[in-house]
PDB file of C-alpha atoms in Angstrom:
ATOM      1  CA  THR A 148      42.487 109.766 208.442  1.00  0.00           C
ATOM      2  CA  ALA A 149      41.212 107.681 205.558  1.00  0.00           C
ATOM      3  CA  ARG A 150      43.102 104.375 204.957  1.00  0.00           C
ATOM      4  CA  PHE A 151      43.101 101.828 202.375  1.00  0.00           C
ATOM      5  CA  SER A 152      41.978  98.122 202.125  1.00  0.00           C
ATOM      6  CA  VAL A 153      44.076  95.922 199.765  1.00  0.00           C
ATOM      7  CA  ILE A 154      42.136  93.035 198.108  1.00  0.00           C
ATOM      8  CA  GLY A 155      42.319  91.047 195.021  1.00  0.00           C
ATOM      9  CA  GLY A 156      39.542  92.599 193.347  1.00  0.00           C
ATOM     10  CA  GLU A 157      38.042  96.002 192.530  1.00  0.00           C
ATOM     11  CA  GLN A 158      35.198  98.239 194.002  1.00  0.00           C
ATOM     12  CA  ALA A 159      33.411 100.888 192.167  1.00  0.00           C
ATOM     13  CA  ALA A 160      34.036 104.482 193.370  1.00  0.00           C
ATOM     14  CA  THR A 161      32.452 107.803 192.622  1.00  0.00           C
ATOM     15  CA  ALA A 162      35.396 109.437 191.473  1.00  0.00           C
ATOM     16  CA  GLY A 163      37.245 107.780 188.425  1.00  0.00           C
ATOM     17  CA  ARG A 164      39.981 104.949 189.275  1.00  0.00           C
ATOM     18  CA  LEU A 165      43.511 105.886 189.585  1.00  0.00           C
ATOM     19  CA  VAL A 166      46.111 103.641 187.899  1.00  0.00           C
ATOM     20  CA  ILE A 167      49.499 104.674 189.192  1.00  0.00           C
ATOM     21  CA  ALA A 168      52.462 102.999 187.330  1.00  0.00           C
ATOM     22  CA  GLY A 169      55.901 103.049 188.470  1.00  0.00           C
ATOM     23  CA  GLY A 170      57.604 103.490 185.114  1.00  0.00           C
ATOM     24  CA  GLY A 171      59.251 101.020 182.799  1.00  0.00           C
ATOM     25  CA  VAL A 172      56.079  99.966 181.606  1.00  0.00           C
ATOM     26  CA  SER A 173      56.240  97.139 178.966  1.00  0.00           C
ATOM     27  CA  ARG A 174      53.942  97.450 176.002  1.00  0.00           C
ATOM     28  CA  ASP A 175      52.976  93.804 176.516  1.00  0.00           C
ATOM     29  CA  ASN A 176      51.698  94.530 180.157  1.00  0.00           C
ATOM     30  CA  ALA A 177      48.105  93.804 179.445  1.00  0.00           C
ATOM     31  CA  ALA A 178      46.737  93.570 182.820  1.00  0.00           C
ATOM     32  CA  LEU A 179      48.040  97.252 183.420  1.00  0.00           C
ATOM     33  CA  TYR A 180      46.726  98.774 180.297  1.00  0.00           C
ATOM     34  CA  ARG A 181      43.491  96.767 180.802  1.00  0.00           C
ATOM     35  CA  SER A 182      43.242  98.529 184.319  1.00  0.00           C
ATOM     36  CA  VAL A 183      43.000 101.829 182.333  1.00  0.00           C
ATOM     37  CA  LEU A 184      40.738 100.456 179.667  1.00  0.00           C
ATOM     38  CA  ASP A 185      38.260  98.809 181.698  1.00  0.00           C
ATOM     39  CA  ALA A 186      37.541 101.961 183.766  1.00  0.00           C
ATOM     40  CA  ARG A 187      36.624 104.360 181.146  1.00  0.00           C
ATOM     41  CA  SER A 188      33.628 106.517 181.565  1.00  0.00           C
ATOM     42  CA  GLY A 189      31.602 107.469 178.638  1.00  0.00           C
ATOM     43  CA  SER A 190      32.335 107.045 175.012  1.00  0.00           C
ATOM     44  CA  GLY A 191      35.287 109.296 174.546  1.00  0.00           C
ATOM     45  CA  PRO A 192      39.054 108.213 174.237  1.00  0.00           C
ATOM     46  CA  ILE A 193      41.672 107.639 176.719  1.00  0.00           C
ATOM     47  CA  CYS A 194      43.605 111.056 176.178  1.00  0.00           C
ATOM     48  CA  VAL A 195      47.049 110.946 176.641  1.00  0.00           C
ATOM     49  CA  ILE A 196      48.939 113.812 178.341  1.00  0.00           C
ATOM     50  CA  ALA A 197      52.694 114.227 177.684  1.00  0.00           C
ATOM     51  CA  THR A 198      53.484 117.328 179.585  1.00  0.00           C
ATOM     52  CA  ALA A 199      56.461 115.946 181.538  1.00  0.00           C
ATOM     53  CA  SER A 200      58.494 115.579 178.419  1.00  0.00           C
ATOM     54  CA  THR A 201      61.475 117.877 177.420  1.00  0.00           C
ATOM     55  CA  ASN A 202      59.765 119.812 174.766  1.00  0.00           C
ATOM     56  CA  ARG A 203      56.722 119.680 172.118  1.00  0.00           C
ATOM     57  CA  GLU A 204      58.579 117.408 169.783  1.00  0.00           C
ATOM     58  CA  GLY A 205      59.362 115.035 172.788  1.00  0.00           C
ATOM     59  CA  ALA A 206      55.791 115.200 173.899  1.00  0.00           C
ATOM     60  CA  GLN A 207      54.466 114.416 170.503  1.00  0.00           C
ATOM     61  CA  GLY A 208      56.732 111.256 170.125  1.00  0.00           C
ATOM     62  CA  SER A 209      55.365 110.331 173.859  1.00  0.00           C
ATOM     63  CA  ILE A 210      51.960 110.725 172.826  1.00  0.00           C
ATOM     64  CA  ASP A 211      52.439 108.592 169.670  1.00  0.00           C
ATOM     65  CA  GLY A 212      53.939 105.814 171.351  1.00  0.00           C
ATOM     66  CA  SER A 213      51.392 105.547 174.210  1.00  0.00           C
ATOM     67  CA  VAL A 214      48.480 106.021 171.590  1.00  0.00           C
ATOM     68  CA  ALA A 215      49.792 103.013 169.688  1.00  0.00           C
ATOM     69  CA  THR A 216      50.100 100.820 172.852  1.00  0.00           C
ATOM     70  CA  PHE A 217      46.559 101.616 174.025  1.00  0.00           C
ATOM     71  CA  GLU A 218      44.941 100.881 170.541  1.00  0.00           C
ATOM     72  CA  ARG A 219      47.004  97.553 170.633  1.00  0.00           C
ATOM     73  CA  HIS A 220      44.949  96.453 173.724  1.00  0.00           C
ATOM     74  CA  GLY A 221      41.906  98.434 173.092  1.00  0.00           C
ATOM     75  CA  GLY A 222      41.499  98.815 169.531  1.00  0.00           C
ATOM     76  CA  ALA A 223      41.674 101.708 167.047  1.00  0.00           C
ATOM     77  CA  GLY A 224      40.380 104.916 168.221  1.00  0.00           C
ATOM     78  CA  THR A 225      40.894 103.955 171.644  1.00  0.00           C
ATOM     79  CA  ALA A 226      43.220 106.810 172.699  1.00  0.00           C
ATOM     80  CA  GLN A 227      44.390 110.069 171.312  1.00  0.00           C
ATOM     81  CA  GLY A 228      46.851 112.842 172.271  1.00  0.00           C
ATOM     82  CA  VAL A 229      46.256 116.302 173.568  1.00  0.00           C
ATOM     83  CA  LEU A 230      49.511 118.104 172.754  1.00  0.00           C
ATOM     84  CA  MET A 231      50.785 120.527 175.575  1.00  0.00           C
ATOM     85  CA  ALA A 232      54.535 121.056 176.713  1.00  0.00           C
ATOM     86  CA  VAL A 233      56.884 123.279 178.399  1.00  0.00           C
ATOM     87  CA  ASP A 234      57.377 124.844 175.147  1.00  0.00           C
ATOM     88  CA  TYR A 235      53.857 124.927 174.017  1.00  0.00           C
ATOM     89  CA  THR A 236      51.694 125.840 176.909  1.00  0.00           C
ATOM     90  CA  GLU A 237      48.898 127.773 175.032  1.00  0.00           C
ATOM     91  CA  PRO A 238      46.647 124.903 174.732  1.00  0.00           C
ATOM     92  CA  ALA A 239      46.270 124.576 178.548  1.00  0.00           C
ATOM     93  CA  SER A 240      44.461 128.008 178.480  1.00  0.00           C
ATOM     94  CA  ASP A 241      42.466 127.196 175.281  1.00  0.00           C
ATOM     95  CA  PRO A 242      38.714 126.884 175.840  1.00  0.00           C
ATOM     96  CA  ALA A 243      38.434 124.474 172.826  1.00  0.00           C
ATOM     97  CA  VAL A 244      41.288 122.228 174.331  1.00  0.00           C
ATOM     98  CA  ALA A 245      39.246 122.275 177.802  1.00  0.00           C
ATOM     99  CA  ALA A 246      36.133 121.428 175.854  1.00  0.00           C
ATOM    100  CA  ARG A 247      37.921 118.473 174.068  1.00  0.00           C
ATOM    101  CA  LEU A 248      39.109 117.239 177.552  1.00  0.00           C
ATOM    102  CA  ARG A 249      35.859 117.220 179.032  1.00  0.00           C
ATOM    103  CA  GLN A 250      34.930 114.402 176.274  1.00  0.00           C
ATOM    104  CA  CYS A 251      37.749 112.179 177.368  1.00  0.00           C
ATOM    105  CA  SER A 252      36.744 108.849 179.056  1.00  0.00           C
ATOM    106  CA  GLY A 253      39.987 108.941 180.874  1.00  0.00           C
ATOM    107  CA  PHE A 254      43.421 110.293 180.973  1.00  0.00           C
ATOM    108  CA  TYR A 255      47.010 108.980 180.868  1.00  0.00           C
ATOM    109  CA  PHE A 256      50.113 110.959 181.886  1.00  0.00           C
ATOM    110  CA  THR A 257      53.352 109.720 180.536  1.00  0.00           C
ATOM    111  CA  GLY A 258      56.972 109.894 182.080  1.00  0.00           C
ATOM    112  CA  GLY A 259      59.656 112.817 182.094  1.00  0.00           C
ATOM    113  CA  VAL A 260      60.089 115.165 184.772  1.00  0.00           C
ATOM    114  CA  GLN A 261      57.020 115.890 187.099  1.00  0.00           C
ATOM    115  CA  SER A 262      57.749 119.389 187.712  1.00  0.00           C
ATOM    116  CA  ARG A 263      57.157 120.222 184.050  1.00  0.00           C
ATOM    117  CA  THR A 264      53.485 118.932 184.258  1.00  0.00           C
ATOM    118  CA  MET A 265      53.050 121.491 186.923  1.00  0.00           C
ATOM    119  CA  THR A 266      54.446 124.474 184.874  1.00  0.00           C
ATOM    120  CA  VAL A 267      52.226 123.426 182.117  1.00  0.00           C
ATOM    121  CA  LEU A 268      48.932 122.775 183.857  1.00  0.00           C
ATOM    122  CA  ARG A 269      49.336 124.759 187.218  1.00  0.00           C
ATOM    123  CA  PRO A 270      51.639 127.695 186.662  1.00  0.00           C
ATOM    124  CA  GLY A 271      52.171 129.669 189.632  1.00  0.00           C
ATOM    125  CA  GLY A 272      50.017 127.395 191.535  1.00  0.00           C
ATOM    126  CA  THR A 273      46.887 128.296 189.585  1.00  0.00           C
ATOM    127  CA  ASN A 274      44.911 125.956 187.759  1.00  0.00           C
ATOM    128  CA  THR A 275      44.515 126.163 183.751  1.00  0.00           C
ATOM    129  CA  PRO A 276      41.280 125.450 182.089  1.00  0.00           C
ATOM    130  CA  ALA A 277      42.781 122.257 180.885  1.00  0.00           C
ATOM    131  CA  LEU A 278      43.509 120.970 184.276  1.00  0.00           C
ATOM    132  CA  ASP A 279      40.316 122.087 185.498  1.00  0.00           C
ATOM    133  CA  ALA A 280      38.519 119.872 182.927  1.00  0.00           C
ATOM    134  CA  ILE A 281      40.517 117.081 183.736  1.00  0.00           C
ATOM    135  CA  LEU A 282      39.690 117.244 187.362  1.00  0.00           C
ATOM    136  CA  GLN A 283      36.065 117.659 186.459  1.00  0.00           C
ATOM    137  CA  ARG A 284      36.083 114.539 184.415  1.00  0.00           C
ATOM    138  CA  HIS A 285      38.014 112.573 187.112  1.00  0.00           C
ATOM    139  CA  ARG A 286      35.413 113.490 189.687  1.00  0.00           C
ATOM    140  CA  GLU A 287      32.531 112.583 187.277  1.00  0.00           C
ATOM    141  CA  GLY A 288      34.051 109.129 187.189  1.00  0.00           C
ATOM    142  CA  ALA A 289      36.851 109.317 184.330  1.00  0.00           C
ATOM    143  CA  VAL A 290      39.999 106.990 185.000  1.00  0.00           C
ATOM    144  CA  VAL A 291      43.433 108.637 185.397  1.00  0.00           C
ATOM    145  CA  GLY A 292      46.473 106.672 184.923  1.00  0.00           C
ATOM    146  CA  GLY A 293      50.285 107.847 184.749  1.00  0.00           C
ATOM    147  CA  SER A 294      53.515 106.270 184.682  1.00  0.00           C
ATOM    148  CA  SER A 295      56.931 107.529 186.427  1.00  0.00           C
ATOM    149  CA  ALA A 296      56.605 111.298 186.384  1.00  0.00           C
ATOM    150  CA  GLY A 297      52.821 110.534 185.752  1.00  0.00           C
ATOM    151  CA  ALA A 298      52.528 108.600 188.794  1.00  0.00           C
ATOM    152  CA  ALA A 299      54.501 111.315 190.985  1.00  0.00           C
ATOM    153  CA  ILE A 300      51.798 113.869 190.185  1.00  0.00           C
ATOM    154  CA  MET A 301      48.953 111.859 191.844  1.00  0.00           C
ATOM    155  CA  SER A 302      50.332 113.224 195.318  1.00  0.00           C
ATOM    156  CA  ASP A 303      49.931 116.875 196.328  1.00  0.00           C
ATOM    157  CA  PRO A 304      52.668 117.664 197.563  1.00  0.00           C
ATOM    158  CA  MET A 305      54.704 115.320 195.427  1.00  0.00           C
ATOM    159  CA  ILE A 306      58.110 113.909 195.433  1.00  0.00           C
ATOM    160  CA  SER A 307      59.976 115.644 192.875  1.00  0.00           C
ATOM    161  CA  GLY A 308      63.526 114.553 193.317  1.00  0.00           C
ATOM    162  CA  GLY A 309      66.278 113.706 195.664  1.00  0.00           C
ATOM    163  CA  SER A 310      68.954 111.057 196.601  1.00  0.00           C
ATOM    164  CA  THR A 311      68.062 107.741 197.764  1.00  0.00           C
ATOM    165  CA  THR A 312      71.379 107.615 199.827  1.00  0.00           C
ATOM    166  CA  THR A 313      71.197 110.834 201.433  1.00  0.00           C
ATOM    167  CA  SER A 314      67.437 111.322 202.072  1.00  0.00           C
ATOM    168  CA  LEU A 315      67.578 109.528 205.740  1.00  0.00           C
ATOM    169  CA  ALA A 316      70.228 111.901 206.585  1.00  0.00           C
ATOM    170  CA  ARG A 317      68.995 115.325 205.435  1.00  0.00           C
ATOM    171  CA  GLY A 318      65.339 114.518 205.307  1.00  0.00           C
ATOM    172  CA  VAL A 319      62.823 116.593 203.219  1.00  0.00           C
ATOM    173  CA  ARG A 320      63.673 120.027 201.339  1.00  0.00           C
ATOM    174  CA  ARG A 321      60.931 121.995 199.808  1.00  0.00           C
ATOM    175  CA  ALA A 322      61.843 122.557 196.064  1.00  0.00           C
ATOM    176  CA  SER A 323      61.236 125.211 193.493  1.00  0.00           C
ATOM    177  CA  PHE A 324      60.137 124.410 190.075  1.00  0.00           C
ATOM    178  CA  ALA A 325      63.905 125.482 188.883  1.00  0.00           C
ATOM    179  CA  ASP A 326      65.623 122.606 190.938  1.00  0.00           C
ATOM    180  CA  ALA A 327      63.149 119.845 190.769  1.00  0.00           C
ATOM    181  CA  ASP A 328      64.564 116.915 188.782  1.00  0.00           C
ATOM    182  CA  ASP A 329      63.539 113.175 189.805  1.00  0.00           C
ATOM    183  CA  ASP A 330      67.132 112.089 189.174  1.00  0.00           C
ATOM    184  CA  ASP A 331      68.582 114.697 191.347  1.00  0.00           C
ATOM    185  CA  THR A 332      71.167 113.557 193.708  1.00  0.00           C
ATOM    186  CA  SER A 333      72.352 116.547 195.365  1.00  0.00           C
ATOM    187  CA  GLY A 334      70.692 116.194 198.783  1.00  0.00           C
ATOM    188  CA  GLY A 335      67.374 115.021 200.638  1.00  0.00           C
ATOM    189  CA  VAL A 336      63.952 114.415 199.293  1.00  0.00           C
ATOM    190  CA  ALA A 337      62.648 117.224 197.252  1.00  0.00           C
ATOM    191  CA  ILE A 338      58.896 117.979 197.859  1.00  0.00           C
ATOM    192  CA  MET A 339      56.868 120.538 195.700  1.00  0.00           C
ATOM    193  CA  PRO A 340      53.162 120.925 194.736  1.00  0.00           C
ATOM    194  CA  GLY A 341      51.498 118.266 192.649  1.00  0.00           C
ATOM    195  CA  ILE A 342      48.159 117.731 191.209  1.00  0.00           C
ATOM    196  CA  GLY A 343      46.765 115.491 194.032  1.00  0.00           C
ATOM    197  CA  PHE A 344      44.426 113.019 192.538  1.00  0.00           C
ATOM    198  CA  LEU A 345      45.304 110.785 195.321  1.00  0.00           C
ATOM    199  CA  PRO A 346      44.495 112.798 198.209  1.00  0.00           C
ATOM    200  CA  ASN A 347      45.705 111.012 201.333  1.00  0.00           C
ATOM    201  CA  ALA A 348      49.141 109.270 200.385  1.00  0.00           C
ATOM    202  CA  LEU A 349      52.268 110.065 199.027  1.00  0.00           C
ATOM    203  CA  VAL A 350      53.563 108.142 195.855  1.00  0.00           C
ATOM    204  CA  ASP A 351      57.014 107.221 194.636  1.00  0.00           C
ATOM    205  CA  GLN A 352      57.921 105.293 191.637  1.00  0.00           C
ATOM    206  CA  HIS A 353      60.726 103.240 190.027  1.00  0.00           C
ATOM    207  CA  PHE A 354      60.654 101.932 193.620  1.00  0.00           C
ATOM    208  CA  LEU A 355      62.469  98.731 193.785  1.00  0.00           C
ATOM    209  CA  ALA A 356      64.440  98.906 190.664  1.00  0.00           C
ATOM    210  CA  ARG A 357      66.094 102.194 192.095  1.00  0.00           C
ATOM    211  CA  GLY A 358      66.223 101.440 195.642  1.00  0.00           C
ATOM    212  CA  ARG A 359      64.002 104.378 196.547  1.00  0.00           C
ATOM    213  CA  ILE A 360      62.837 103.024 200.035  1.00  0.00           C
ATOM    214  CA  GLY A 361      64.858 105.422 201.911  1.00  0.00           C
ATOM    215  CA  ARG A 362      63.561 108.227 199.895  1.00  0.00           C
ATOM    216  CA  LEU A 363      60.082 107.473 200.405  1.00  0.00           C
ATOM    217  CA  ILE A 364      60.567 106.714 204.235  1.00  0.00           C
ATOM    218  CA  ALA A 365      62.036 110.112 204.784  1.00  0.00           C
ATOM    219  CA  ALA A 366      59.319 111.733 202.599  1.00  0.00           C
ATOM    220  CA  VAL A 367      56.535 110.328 204.725  1.00  0.00           C
ATOM    221  CA  LEU A 368      58.257 111.098 208.173  1.00  0.00           C
ATOM    222  CA  ASP A 369      59.035 114.637 207.171  1.00  0.00           C
ATOM    223  CA  THR A 370      55.933 115.762 205.135  1.00  0.00           C
ATOM    224  CA  PRO A 371      53.153 116.658 207.527  1.00  0.00           C
ATOM    225  CA  GLU A 372      50.559 116.331 204.909  1.00  0.00           C
ATOM    226  CA  PHE A 373      50.917 112.534 204.844  1.00  0.00           C
ATOM    227  CA  ASP A 374      51.568 109.519 207.009  1.00  0.00           C
ATOM    228  CA  LEU A 375      51.183 106.990 204.182  1.00  0.00           C
ATOM    229  CA  GLY A 376      53.049 106.395 201.256  1.00  0.00           C
ATOM    230  CA  PHE A 377      52.941 103.911 198.393  1.00  0.00           C
ATOM    231  CA  GLY A 378      56.244 103.048 196.339  1.00  0.00           C
ATOM    232  CA  VAL A 379      55.264 101.731 193.234  1.00  0.00           C
ATOM    233  CA  ASP A 380      58.078  99.278 191.302  1.00  0.00           C
ATOM    234  CA  GLU A 381      58.543  99.457 187.493  1.00  0.00           C
ATOM    235  CA  ASN A 382      56.184  97.719 184.870  1.00  0.00           C
ATOM    236  CA  THR A 383      53.763  97.533 187.865  1.00  0.00           C
ATOM    237  CA  ALA A 384      50.801  99.785 188.794  1.00  0.00           C
ATOM    238  CA  LEU A 385      48.955 100.614 192.121  1.00  0.00           C
ATOM    239  CA  VAL A 386      45.367 100.476 191.099  1.00  0.00           C
ATOM    240  CA  VAL A 387      43.079 102.796 193.500  1.00  0.00           C
ATOM    241  CA  ASP A 388      39.105 102.488 193.395  1.00  0.00           C
ATOM    242  CA  GLY A 389      38.129 104.794 196.354  1.00  0.00           C
ATOM    243  CA  ASP A 390      39.529 103.399 199.247  1.00  0.00           C
ATOM    244  CA  ILE A 391      40.363  99.788 197.771  1.00  0.00           C
ATOM    245  CA  VAL A 392      43.797  99.397 196.418  1.00  0.00           C
ATOM    246  CA  HIS A 393      45.604  96.533 194.651  1.00  0.00           C
ATOM    247  CA  PRO A 394      48.811  95.993 192.593  1.00  0.00           C
ATOM    248  CA  VAL A 395      48.861  94.695 188.819  1.00  0.00           C
ATOM    249  CA  GLY A 396      51.993  94.024 186.689  1.00  0.00           C
ATOM    250  CA  ALA A 397      55.228  92.282 186.943  1.00  0.00           C
ATOM    251  CA  SER A 398      56.568  93.234 190.397  1.00  0.00           C
ATOM    252  CA  GLY A 399      54.751  94.755 193.476  1.00  0.00           C
ATOM    253  CA  VAL A 400      53.977  97.915 195.720  1.00  0.00           C
ATOM    254  CA  VAL A 401      55.278  98.729 199.009  1.00  0.00           C
TER     255      VAL A 401
END
């Protein structure tokens, strides 16, 4: 089983860097945003994906905020949005959108509810052309970042919800898209398919701020696909370069 080394620097990897943020990221967190910007591949923009948002309008608002923040740290033209949402799924199957995604130097998934991203990009468990384009660019070296729901999708399967107080008693439940909600408090840890940019560890977010250590322990114990989990706190990211990992930001990673 692959393991990770925790160090103070970075090491180049064939696949692109992952920047897995625990949510609550301040627009002033230069170290976190530079971790994304410094790992770009090619001359294209960072493409912001807001598929975890409630609807098309919310996705556009999330895109606008993230693009402005990236441009604050990287200059004009650094980032642009690619609008897809649960009520606007057509672009995920559009060859022109897939071609546009193949020009991106990296990707950044914003927060919301992680199951919505799967509904848009992997409906019924089948990759859309948009997701295939993103995965291709990541294999070629493009960085992939994500915050909150954008961090959860890094695992496959992923944590999609569950109570932090009942998880140790009830363990894991395999969730459907219909009942997947990261703030759900009705039972144990909800697990469902994710995208899986990070192939050998489970990810949880808002970790220390929301006391999710019990949730992640239960998930690691009861999810046979993984025996390793990373809990990323708010305003912090786990940076993954191949098998080398290190935290950046205001807090820490468990």
